[in-house]
Amino acid sequence: MTPNELPAGSAAFPAAVIPRLPAESTPTVQFQDVCLSFGEVHALDHVSFSMNPGETRVVLGAAGSGKTMLLKTAVGLVMPNSGHIRLFGEEVTGRKEAQLFDLRARVGILFQEGGLFDSLIIAENVAYPLLNQHAIEQSHAPSEAEVKQRVREALRFVELEHTLDKFPSELSGGMRRRVGIARAVVTAPALVLYDSPTAGLDPITANTIIALILKERDLRNTATIMVTHRYQDGHLMANFRYNPSSGEIEPAASSQKTTRFLVMREGRVIFEGSQPELLASTDPYVQKFARPGSA
Ligand SMILES: Nc1ncnc2c1ncn2[C@@H]1O[C@H](COP(=O)(O)OP(=O)(O)OP(=O)(O)O)[C@@H](O)[C@H]1O
Ligand SMILES: [Mg+2]
């Protein structure tokens, strides 16, 4: 724990002298009137939203509506034409590539295509962001043993420790998705972006993937943005939690106010609200994504 994280009134800092803690008041992600065009196509059209540490956003929308671009601009992999994006309170827009690395090192990403390197074994794939992160923070480069340990832990987290020496091509689609999650969380990031983590999976495997995402979120209070086509994924994120004592997913005692839904259409966020608000929407486009069993 750093002095900044000390609770108000703790012995070391009497309440009267504690400054306001920026970590608690600074949004993890902030989009302000963000526009991104490819020729005539408005991939992002005046997008604004904000989320705080530990919160969840579920992003729904038709193919081509801008969901992937929302995630890619969030970490500066694609720069918008206008507007402002801040991560952890720091400006992403206009930042030089070299200065983006330190911000990206605090974010885990599961890419839509999975993004595993076919020529690397699973252990090397999972180690990749860890080695990258420490190349940036050269001050504490990890030993080889430490990297191995962290990779093992991340793979154990997704119950795939036995695949360390395999190539991605030797794993099923669901297993590759789990390796992708291990790689996204190996650095213990404060924010994880999941792009369509359940796409193309059978319902049982899809639920296993969401259970892992819940486990990551609830064990470490990770801020989470999840793009999905499945209403069920959002429903689970909003109403379930990981119970560390039982190791199981269980219904959350109260409906999770920290999970909000965004629905995108042709680059615009046409809906933002809680699950009950999503279900109550009378917009036919929004309704398409608000039904159990919807695409
Ligand atoms: N590099 C690019 N060049 C031109 N157009 C692009 C590029 N990347 C994205 N687009 C366009 O931007 C729009 C938004 O794309 P995006 O990938 O964000 O959609 P999506 O909502 O993620 O779709 P899907 O559900 O199919 O993954 C689409 O019209 C897409 O064709
Ligand atoms: Mg996409």
mmCIF file of C-alpha atoms and ligand atoms in Angstrom:
data_model
loop_
_atom_site.group_PDB
_atom_site.id
_atom_site.type_symbol
_atom_site.label_atom_id
_atom_site.label_comp_id
_atom_site.label_asym_id
_atom_site.label_seq_id
_atom_site.Cartn_x
_atom_site.Cartn_y
_atom_site.Cartn_z
ATOM 1 C CA MET A 1 0.000 0.000 0.000
ATOM 2 C CA THR A 2 1.324 3.462 -0.891
ATOM 3 C CA PRO A 3 0.577 6.571 1.177
ATOM 4 C CA ASN A 4 -1.941 7.562 -1.510
ATOM 5 C CA GLU A 5 -3.949 4.442 -0.806
ATOM 6 C CA LEU A 6 -4.117 4.839 2.949
ATOM 7 C CA PRO A 7 -7.699 4.983 4.136
ATOM 8 C CA ALA A 8 -8.899 8.292 5.540
ATOM 9 C CA GLY A 9 -8.298 8.516 9.263
ATOM 10 C CA SER A 10 -5.620 5.845 9.319
ATOM 11 C CA ALA A 11 -3.038 6.155 12.029
ATOM 12 C CA ALA A 12 -0.248 7.307 9.743
ATOM 13 C CA PHE A 13 -2.229 10.250 8.331
ATOM 14 C CA PRO A 14 -4.874 11.858 10.554
ATOM 15 C CA ALA A 15 -7.971 12.641 8.450
ATOM 16 C CA ALA A 16 -7.418 16.397 8.644
ATOM 17 C CA VAL A 17 -4.135 16.311 6.727
ATOM 18 C CA ILE A 18 -5.037 13.736 4.091
ATOM 19 C CA PRO A 19 -5.278 15.310 0.656
ATOM 20 C CA ARG A 20 -8.124 14.187 -1.630
ATOM 21 C CA LEU A 21 -7.060 10.988 -3.274
ATOM 22 C CA PRO A 22 -6.826 11.417 -7.034
ATOM 23 C CA ALA A 23 -6.982 7.646 -7.622
ATOM 24 C CA GLU A 24 -10.543 7.501 -6.340
ATOM 25 C CA SER A 25 -11.911 10.535 -8.103
ATOM 26 C CA THR A 26 -10.215 10.072 -11.476
ATOM 27 C CA PRO A 27 -12.221 8.121 -14.054
ATOM 28 C CA THR A 28 -10.399 5.096 -15.440
ATOM 29 C CA VAL A 29 -11.665 5.834 -18.956
ATOM 30 C CA GLN A 30 -13.097 9.066 -20.276
ATOM 31 C CA PHE A 31 -14.322 9.729 -23.837
ATOM 32 C CA GLN A 32 -15.306 13.277 -24.642
ATOM 33 C CA ASP A 33 -17.006 13.925 -27.992
ATOM 34 C CA VAL A 34 -14.753 11.499 -29.857
ATOM 35 C CA CYS A 35 -15.043 11.238 -33.661
ATOM 36 C CA LEU A 36 -13.231 8.830 -35.958
ATOM 37 C CA SER A 37 -13.880 8.543 -39.694
ATOM 38 C CA PHE A 38 -12.615 6.328 -42.456
ATOM 39 C CA GLY A 39 -13.595 8.295 -45.556
ATOM 40 C CA GLU A 40 -17.380 8.531 -45.474
ATOM 41 C CA VAL A 41 -17.711 5.990 -42.662
ATOM 42 C CA HIS A 42 -18.226 7.377 -39.167
ATOM 43 C CA ALA A 43 -16.636 4.639 -37.080
ATOM 44 C CA LEU A 44 -17.068 6.782 -33.935
ATOM 45 C CA ASP A 45 -19.536 9.658 -34.036
ATOM 46 C CA HIS A 46 -19.383 12.097 -31.093
ATOM 47 C CA VAL A 47 -18.836 9.361 -28.516
ATOM 48 C CA SER A 48 -18.799 10.406 -24.859
ATOM 49 C CA PHE A 49 -18.782 8.179 -21.812
ATOM 50 C CA SER A 50 -16.870 7.737 -18.613
ATOM 51 C CA MET A 51 -16.195 4.903 -16.176
ATOM 52 C CA ASN A 52 -14.662 4.772 -12.724
ATOM 53 C CA PRO A 53 -12.209 2.284 -11.223
ATOM 54 C CA GLY A 54 -13.719 -1.165 -10.750
ATOM 55 C CA GLU A 55 -16.746 -0.466 -12.942
ATOM 56 C CA THR A 56 -17.996 -2.544 -15.863
ATOM 57 C CA ARG A 57 -19.230 -1.436 -19.272
ATOM 58 C CA VAL A 58 -20.936 -3.884 -21.640
ATOM 59 C CA VAL A 59 -20.839 -2.670 -25.239
ATOM 60 C CA LEU A 60 -23.494 -4.004 -27.617
ATOM 61 C CA GLY A 61 -24.180 -3.147 -31.246
ATOM 62 C CA ALA A 62 -24.436 -4.479 -34.804
ATOM 63 C CA ALA A 63 -21.410 -5.517 -36.847
ATOM 64 C CA GLY A 64 -19.547 -2.407 -37.996
ATOM 65 C CA SER A 65 -21.143 -0.140 -35.371
ATOM 66 C CA GLY A 66 -17.773 0.928 -33.912
ATOM 67 C CA LYS A 67 -17.284 -1.384 -30.927
ATOM 68 C CA THR A 68 -13.742 -2.463 -31.789
ATOM 69 C CA MET A 69 -12.791 1.102 -32.678
ATOM 70 C CA LEU A 70 -14.030 2.228 -29.264
ATOM 71 C CA LEU A 71 -11.564 -0.156 -27.620
ATOM 72 C CA LYS A 72 -8.695 0.578 -30.010
ATOM 73 C CA THR A 73 -8.986 4.344 -29.623
ATOM 74 C CA ALA A 74 -9.186 3.931 -25.840
ATOM 75 C CA VAL A 75 -5.583 2.700 -25.796
ATOM 76 C CA GLY A 76 -4.355 4.848 -28.673
ATOM 77 C CA LEU A 77 -3.920 1.986 -31.147
ATOM 78 C CA VAL A 78 -6.044 4.164 -33.436
ATOM 79 C CA MET A 79 -6.148 7.943 -32.983
ATOM 80 C CA PRO A 80 -9.487 9.734 -33.375
ATOM 81 C CA ASN A 81 -9.977 12.731 -35.669
ATOM 82 C CA SER A 82 -11.335 14.864 -32.851
ATOM 83 C CA GLY A 83 -12.369 14.779 -29.211
ATOM 84 C CA HIS A 84 -10.504 13.754 -26.093
ATOM 85 C CA ILE A 85 -9.746 10.370 -24.561
ATOM 86 C CA ARG A 86 -8.224 10.021 -21.115
ATOM 87 C CA LEU A 87 -6.973 6.857 -19.449
ATOM 88 C CA PHE A 88 -6.364 7.008 -15.698
ATOM 89 C CA GLY A 89 -6.765 10.758 -16.057
ATOM 90 C CA GLU A 90 -3.996 11.031 -18.643
ATOM 91 C CA GLU A 91 -4.566 12.290 -22.161
ATOM 92 C CA VAL A 92 -4.314 9.559 -24.834
ATOM 93 C CA THR A 93 -5.222 11.783 -27.767
ATOM 94 C CA GLY A 94 -2.233 13.525 -29.271
ATOM 95 C CA ARG A 95 0.215 11.500 -27.183
ATOM 96 C CA LYS A 96 3.311 10.215 -28.959
ATOM 97 C CA GLU A 97 3.563 6.476 -29.566
ATOM 98 C CA ALA A 98 6.541 6.129 -27.217
ATOM 99 C CA GLN A 99 4.588 7.808 -24.400
ATOM 100 C CA LEU A 100 1.602 5.545 -24.970
ATOM 101 C CA PHE A 101 3.504 2.428 -23.948
ATOM 102 C CA ASP A 102 3.438 3.252 -20.249
ATOM 103 C CA LEU A 103 -0.324 3.840 -20.350
ATOM 104 C CA ARG A 104 -0.947 0.668 -22.359
ATOM 105 C CA ALA A 105 1.143 -1.312 -19.885
ATOM 106 C CA ARG A 106 -1.649 -0.677 -17.365
ATOM 107 C CA VAL A 107 -4.320 -2.124 -19.661
ATOM 108 C CA GLY A 108 -4.974 -5.759 -20.602
ATOM 109 C CA ILE A 109 -6.533 -6.458 -23.993
ATOM 110 C CA LEU A 110 -8.226 -9.530 -25.399
ATOM 111 C CA PHE A 111 -8.391 -8.816 -29.118
ATOM 112 C CA GLN A 112 -11.395 -9.858 -31.193
ATOM 113 C CA GLU A 113 -9.313 -12.174 -33.331
ATOM 114 C CA GLY A 114 -7.647 -13.658 -30.239
ATOM 115 C CA GLY A 115 -4.326 -12.254 -31.283
ATOM 116 C CA LEU A 116 -2.132 -15.158 -30.161
ATOM 117 C CA PHE A 117 1.166 -15.534 -32.000
ATOM 118 C CA ASP A 118 1.000 -18.852 -33.894
ATOM 119 C CA SER A 119 4.777 -19.307 -33.889
ATOM 120 C CA LEU A 120 5.139 -18.926 -30.108
ATOM 121 C CA ILE A 121 4.238 -21.560 -27.540
ATOM 122 C CA ILE A 122 1.550 -20.731 -24.969
ATOM 123 C CA ALA A 123 4.070 -19.827 -22.245
ATOM 124 C CA GLU A 124 5.785 -17.338 -24.584
ATOM 125 C CA ASN A 125 2.458 -15.897 -25.679
ATOM 126 C CA VAL A 126 1.396 -15.243 -22.085
ATOM 127 C CA ALA A 127 4.836 -13.886 -21.112
ATOM 128 C CA TYR A 128 4.745 -11.343 -23.947
ATOM 129 C CA PRO A 129 2.953 -8.416 -22.235
ATOM 130 C CA LEU A 130 4.932 -9.036 -19.070
ATOM 131 C CA LEU A 131 8.262 -8.723 -20.863
ATOM 132 C CA ASN A 132 6.946 -5.715 -22.757
ATOM 133 C CA GLN A 133 5.775 -4.041 -19.584
ATOM 134 C CA HIS A 134 9.095 -4.502 -17.896
ATOM 135 C CA ALA A 135 10.985 -3.300 -20.945
ATOM 136 C CA ILE A 136 9.162 -0.022 -20.261
ATOM 137 C CA GLU A 137 9.703 -0.005 -16.518
ATOM 138 C CA GLN A 138 13.334 -0.995 -16.773
ATOM 139 C CA SER A 139 13.864 -0.272 -13.127
ATOM 140 C CA HIS A 140 12.421 -3.596 -12.051
ATOM 141 C CA ALA A 141 13.039 -6.073 -14.839
ATOM 142 C CA PRO A 142 11.851 -9.472 -13.657
ATOM 143 C CA SER A 143 14.103 -12.486 -13.458
ATOM 144 C CA GLU A 144 13.414 -15.399 -15.761
ATOM 145 C CA ALA A 145 12.117 -17.367 -12.785
ATOM 146 C CA GLU A 146 9.722 -14.554 -11.894
ATOM 147 C CA VAL A 147 8.353 -14.404 -15.443
ATOM 148 C CA LYS A 148 7.843 -18.167 -15.442
ATOM 149 C CA GLN A 149 6.039 -17.952 -12.130
ATOM 150 C CA ARG A 150 3.703 -15.172 -13.297
ATOM 151 C CA VAL A 151 2.960 -17.019 -16.556
ATOM 152 C CA ARG A 152 2.164 -20.181 -14.635
ATOM 153 C CA GLU A 153 -0.125 -18.272 -12.283
ATOM 154 C CA ALA A 154 -1.963 -16.629 -15.194
ATOM 155 C CA LEU A 155 -2.427 -19.978 -16.931
ATOM 156 C CA ARG A 156 -3.517 -21.607 -13.683
ATOM 157 C CA PHE A 157 -6.078 -18.823 -13.356
ATOM 158 C CA VAL A 158 -7.694 -20.011 -16.614
ATOM 159 C CA GLU A 159 -7.055 -23.678 -15.728
ATOM 160 C CA LEU A 160 -4.649 -24.253 -18.596
ATOM 161 C CA GLU A 161 -1.348 -24.699 -16.819
ATOM 162 C CA HIS A 162 -0.790 -27.957 -18.682
ATOM 163 C CA THR A 163 -0.668 -26.181 -22.068
ATOM 164 C CA LEU A 164 2.536 -24.203 -21.349
ATOM 165 C CA ASP A 165 4.585 -25.927 -24.048
ATOM 166 C CA LYS A 166 1.887 -26.258 -26.694
ATOM 167 C CA PHE A 167 1.347 -24.110 -29.753
ATOM 168 C CA PRO A 168 -1.969 -22.235 -30.190
ATOM 169 C CA SER A 169 -2.856 -24.504 -33.128
ATOM 170 C CA GLU A 170 -2.910 -27.481 -30.724
ATOM 171 C CA LEU A 171 -5.678 -25.918 -28.606
ATOM 172 C CA SER A 172 -9.440 -25.689 -29.151
ATOM 173 C CA GLY A 173 -11.070 -22.324 -29.870
ATOM 174 C CA GLY A 174 -12.329 -22.048 -26.286
ATOM 175 C CA MET A 175 -8.895 -22.881 -24.877
ATOM 176 C CA ARG A 176 -7.245 -20.270 -27.095
ATOM 177 C CA ARG A 177 -9.734 -17.712 -25.800
ATOM 178 C CA ARG A 178 -8.763 -18.662 -22.240
ATOM 179 C CA VAL A 179 -5.066 -18.266 -23.090
ATOM 180 C CA GLY A 180 -5.991 -14.834 -24.467
ATOM 181 C CA ILE A 181 -7.527 -13.981 -21.098
ATOM 182 C CA ALA A 182 -4.421 -15.224 -19.268
ATOM 183 C CA ARG A 183 -2.311 -12.992 -21.480
ATOM 184 C CA ALA A 184 -4.632 -10.014 -20.929
ATOM 185 C CA VAL A 185 -4.440 -10.276 -17.136
ATOM 186 C CA VAL A 186 -0.842 -11.481 -16.593
ATOM 187 C CA THR A 187 0.351 -7.950 -15.789
ATOM 188 C CA ALA A 188 -2.469 -7.441 -13.224
ATOM 189 C CA PRO A 189 -3.794 -4.421 -15.160
ATOM 190 C CA ALA A 190 -6.205 -1.885 -13.672
ATOM 191 C CA LEU A 191 -8.356 -2.017 -16.810
ATOM 192 C CA VAL A 192 -9.115 -4.957 -19.110
ATOM 193 C CA LEU A 193 -10.742 -4.639 -22.534
ATOM 194 C CA TYR A 194 -12.399 -7.767 -23.924
ATOM 195 C CA ASP A 195 -13.438 -7.686 -27.577
ATOM 196 C CA SER A 196 -16.134 -10.290 -28.240
ATOM 197 C CA PRO A 197 -14.704 -12.886 -25.835
ATOM 198 C CA THR A 198 -17.532 -15.366 -26.435
ATOM 199 C CA ALA A 199 -17.946 -15.009 -30.206
ATOM 200 C CA GLY A 200 -18.085 -18.334 -32.008
ATOM 201 C CA LEU A 201 -18.200 -20.415 -28.814
ATOM 202 C CA ASP A 202 -20.927 -22.833 -27.716
ATOM 203 C CA PRO A 203 -23.115 -21.538 -24.845
ATOM 204 C CA ILE A 204 -21.403 -23.652 -22.176
ATOM 205 C CA THR A 205 -17.880 -22.604 -23.158
ATOM 206 C CA ALA A 206 -19.103 -19.003 -23.501
ATOM 207 C CA ASN A 207 -20.382 -19.064 -19.915
ATOM 208 C CA THR A 208 -17.032 -20.461 -18.752
ATOM 209 C CA ILE A 209 -15.294 -17.519 -20.395
ATOM 210 C CA ILE A 210 -17.624 -15.017 -18.696
ATOM 211 C CA ALA A 211 -17.019 -16.783 -15.377
ATOM 212 C CA LEU A 212 -13.276 -16.165 -15.832
ATOM 213 C CA ILE A 213 -13.906 -12.514 -16.666
ATOM 214 C CA LEU A 214 -16.034 -12.178 -13.510
ATOM 215 C CA LYS A 215 -13.321 -13.882 -11.477
ATOM 216 C CA GLU A 216 -10.690 -11.455 -12.742
ATOM 217 C CA ARG A 217 -12.974 -8.476 -12.167
ATOM 218 C CA ASP A 218 -14.088 -9.431 -8.677
ATOM 219 C CA LEU A 219 -10.794 -10.723 -7.300
ATOM 220 C CA ARG A 220 -8.906 -7.566 -8.221
ATOM 221 C CA ASN A 221 -11.674 -5.002 -8.679
ATOM 222 C CA THR A 222 -10.549 -4.557 -12.281
ATOM 223 C CA ALA A 223 -12.329 -2.001 -14.472
ATOM 224 C CA THR A 224 -13.767 -3.953 -17.394
ATOM 225 C CA ILE A 225 -15.065 -3.049 -20.840
ATOM 226 C CA MET A 226 -16.607 -5.996 -22.626
ATOM 227 C CA VAL A 227 -17.800 -5.919 -26.219
ATOM 228 C CA THR A 228 -20.249 -8.685 -26.963
ATOM 229 C CA HIS A 229 -23.061 -9.770 -29.249
ATOM 230 C CA ARG A 230 -24.659 -11.854 -26.483
ATOM 231 C CA TYR A 231 -27.148 -10.229 -24.126
ATOM 232 C CA GLN A 232 -26.522 -13.159 -21.784
ATOM 233 C CA ASP A 233 -22.888 -12.035 -21.325
ATOM 234 C CA GLY A 234 -24.031 -8.622 -20.125
ATOM 235 C CA HIS A 235 -26.684 -10.184 -17.917
ATOM 236 C CA LEU A 236 -24.034 -12.306 -16.185
ATOM 237 C CA MET A 237 -21.702 -9.326 -15.756
ATOM 238 C CA ALA A 238 -24.488 -7.249 -14.201
ATOM 239 C CA ASN A 239 -26.009 -9.866 -11.890
ATOM 240 C CA PHE A 240 -23.314 -12.315 -10.887
ATOM 241 C CA ARG A 241 -20.093 -12.186 -8.937
ATOM 242 C CA TYR A 242 -17.179 -14.433 -8.159
ATOM 243 C CA ASN A 243 -17.181 -15.837 -4.638
ATOM 244 C CA PRO A 244 -13.547 -16.351 -3.582
ATOM 245 C CA SER A 245 -14.459 -18.730 -0.726
ATOM 246 C CA SER A 246 -16.399 -21.192 -2.841
ATOM 247 C CA GLY A 247 -14.525 -20.489 -6.082
ATOM 248 C CA GLU A 248 -17.917 -20.314 -7.780
ATOM 249 C CA ILE A 249 -19.933 -17.712 -9.626
ATOM 250 C CA GLU A 250 -23.068 -16.757 -7.734
ATOM 251 C CA PRO A 251 -25.907 -14.244 -8.046
ATOM 252 C CA ALA A 252 -24.850 -10.853 -6.699
ATOM 253 C CA ALA A 253 -26.790 -9.889 -3.583
ATOM 254 C CA SER A 254 -27.911 -6.554 -4.976
ATOM 255 C CA SER A 255 -28.093 -5.641 -8.628
ATOM 256 C CA GLN A 256 -24.706 -4.293 -9.624
ATOM 257 C CA LYS A 257 -25.067 -0.579 -10.091
ATOM 258 C CA THR A 258 -21.539 -0.414 -11.425
ATOM 259 C CA THR A 259 -22.375 -2.327 -14.613
ATOM 260 C CA ARG A 260 -23.722 -0.145 -17.387
ATOM 261 C CA PHE A 261 -24.657 -1.004 -20.947
ATOM 262 C CA LEU A 262 -23.714 0.967 -24.063
ATOM 263 C CA VAL A 263 -25.459 0.267 -27.363
ATOM 264 C CA MET A 264 -23.693 1.470 -30.505
ATOM 265 C CA ARG A 265 -25.187 2.165 -33.888
ATOM 266 C CA GLU A 266 -23.205 3.499 -36.861
ATOM 267 C CA GLY A 267 -20.525 4.928 -34.609
ATOM 268 C CA ARG A 268 -22.894 6.551 -32.117
ATOM 269 C CA VAL A 269 -23.630 5.490 -28.562
ATOM 270 C CA ILE A 270 -27.415 5.524 -28.862
ATOM 271 C CA PHE A 271 -28.034 4.091 -25.400
ATOM 272 C CA GLU A 272 -26.210 4.148 -22.088
ATOM 273 C CA GLY A 273 -27.796 2.858 -18.908
ATOM 274 C CA SER A 274 -28.372 0.075 -16.438
ATOM 275 C CA GLN A 275 -29.755 -3.334 -17.360
ATOM 276 C CA PRO A 276 -33.323 -2.434 -16.248
ATOM 277 C CA GLU A 277 -33.105 0.721 -18.362
ATOM 278 C CA LEU A 278 -31.875 -1.349 -21.312
ATOM 279 C CA LEU A 279 -34.778 -3.743 -20.905
ATOM 280 C CA ALA A 280 -37.239 -0.830 -20.683
ATOM 281 C CA SER A 281 -35.980 0.887 -23.849
ATOM 282 C CA THR A 282 -38.618 1.286 -26.546
ATOM 283 C CA ASP A 283 -36.060 1.862 -29.312
ATOM 284 C CA PRO A 284 -36.433 -1.118 -31.689
ATOM 285 C CA TYR A 285 -32.672 -1.207 -32.399
ATOM 286 C CA VAL A 286 -31.825 -1.245 -28.675
ATOM 287 C CA GLN A 287 -34.538 -3.838 -28.048
ATOM 288 C CA LYS A 288 -32.801 -6.194 -30.473
ATOM 289 C CA PHE A 289 -29.864 -6.410 -28.065
ATOM 290 C CA ALA A 290 -31.924 -6.524 -24.898
ATOM 291 C CA ARG A 291 -33.536 -9.894 -25.245
ATOM 292 C CA PRO A 292 -32.340 -13.146 -23.759
ATOM 293 C CA GLY A 293 -31.088 -15.192 -26.668
ATOM 294 C CA SER A 294 -30.609 -12.122 -28.871
ATOM 295 C CA ALA A 295 -27.741 -12.322 -31.304
HETATM 296 N N1 LIG B 1 -8.812 0.343 -41.003
HETATM 297 C C1 LIG B 1 -10.030 0.653 -41.422
HETATM 298 N N2 LIG B 1 -10.229 1.198 -42.630
HETATM 299 C C2 LIG B 1 -11.454 1.544 -43.054
HETATM 300 N N3 LIG B 1 -12.578 1.369 -42.330
HETATM 301 C C3 LIG B 1 -12.452 0.810 -41.128
HETATM 302 C C4 LIG B 1 -11.181 0.427 -40.595
HETATM 303 N N4 LIG B 1 -11.371 -0.099 -39.365
HETATM 304 C C5 LIG B 1 -12.687 -0.045 -39.135
HETATM 305 N N5 LIG B 1 -13.345 0.503 -40.176
HETATM 306 C C6 LIG B 1 -14.772 0.739 -40.259
HETATM 307 O O1 LIG B 1 -15.207 1.364 -39.050
HETATM 308 C C7 LIG B 1 -16.499 0.893 -38.699
HETATM 309 C C8 LIG B 1 -16.477 0.379 -37.276
HETATM 310 O O2 LIG B 1 -15.655 -0.786 -37.241
HETATM 311 P P1 LIG B 1 -15.489 -1.705 -35.966
HETATM 312 O O3 LIG B 1 -14.399 -2.661 -36.283
HETATM 313 O O4 LIG B 1 -15.332 -0.869 -34.779
HETATM 314 O O5 LIG B 1 -16.908 -2.467 -35.917
HETATM 315 P P2 LIG B 1 -17.435 -3.491 -34.822
HETATM 316 O O6 LIG B 1 -18.621 -2.861 -34.164
HETATM 317 O O7 LIG B 1 -16.326 -3.924 -33.975
HETATM 318 O O8 LIG B 1 -17.953 -4.699 -35.735
HETATM 319 P P3 LIG B 1 -17.929 -6.297 -35.438
HETATM 320 O O9 LIG B 1 -19.090 -6.586 -34.540
HETATM 321 O O10 LIG B 1 -18.126 -6.893 -36.798
HETATM 322 O O11 LIG B 1 -16.605 -6.641 -34.865
HETATM 323 C C9 LIG B 1 -16.897 -0.153 -39.743
HETATM 324 O O12 LIG B 1 -17.717 0.448 -40.701
HETATM 325 C C10 LIG B 1 -15.569 -0.548 -40.344
HETATM 326 O O13 LIG B 1 -15.750 -0.968 -41.664
HETATM 327 MG MG MG B 2 -15.290 -5.676 -33.770
#
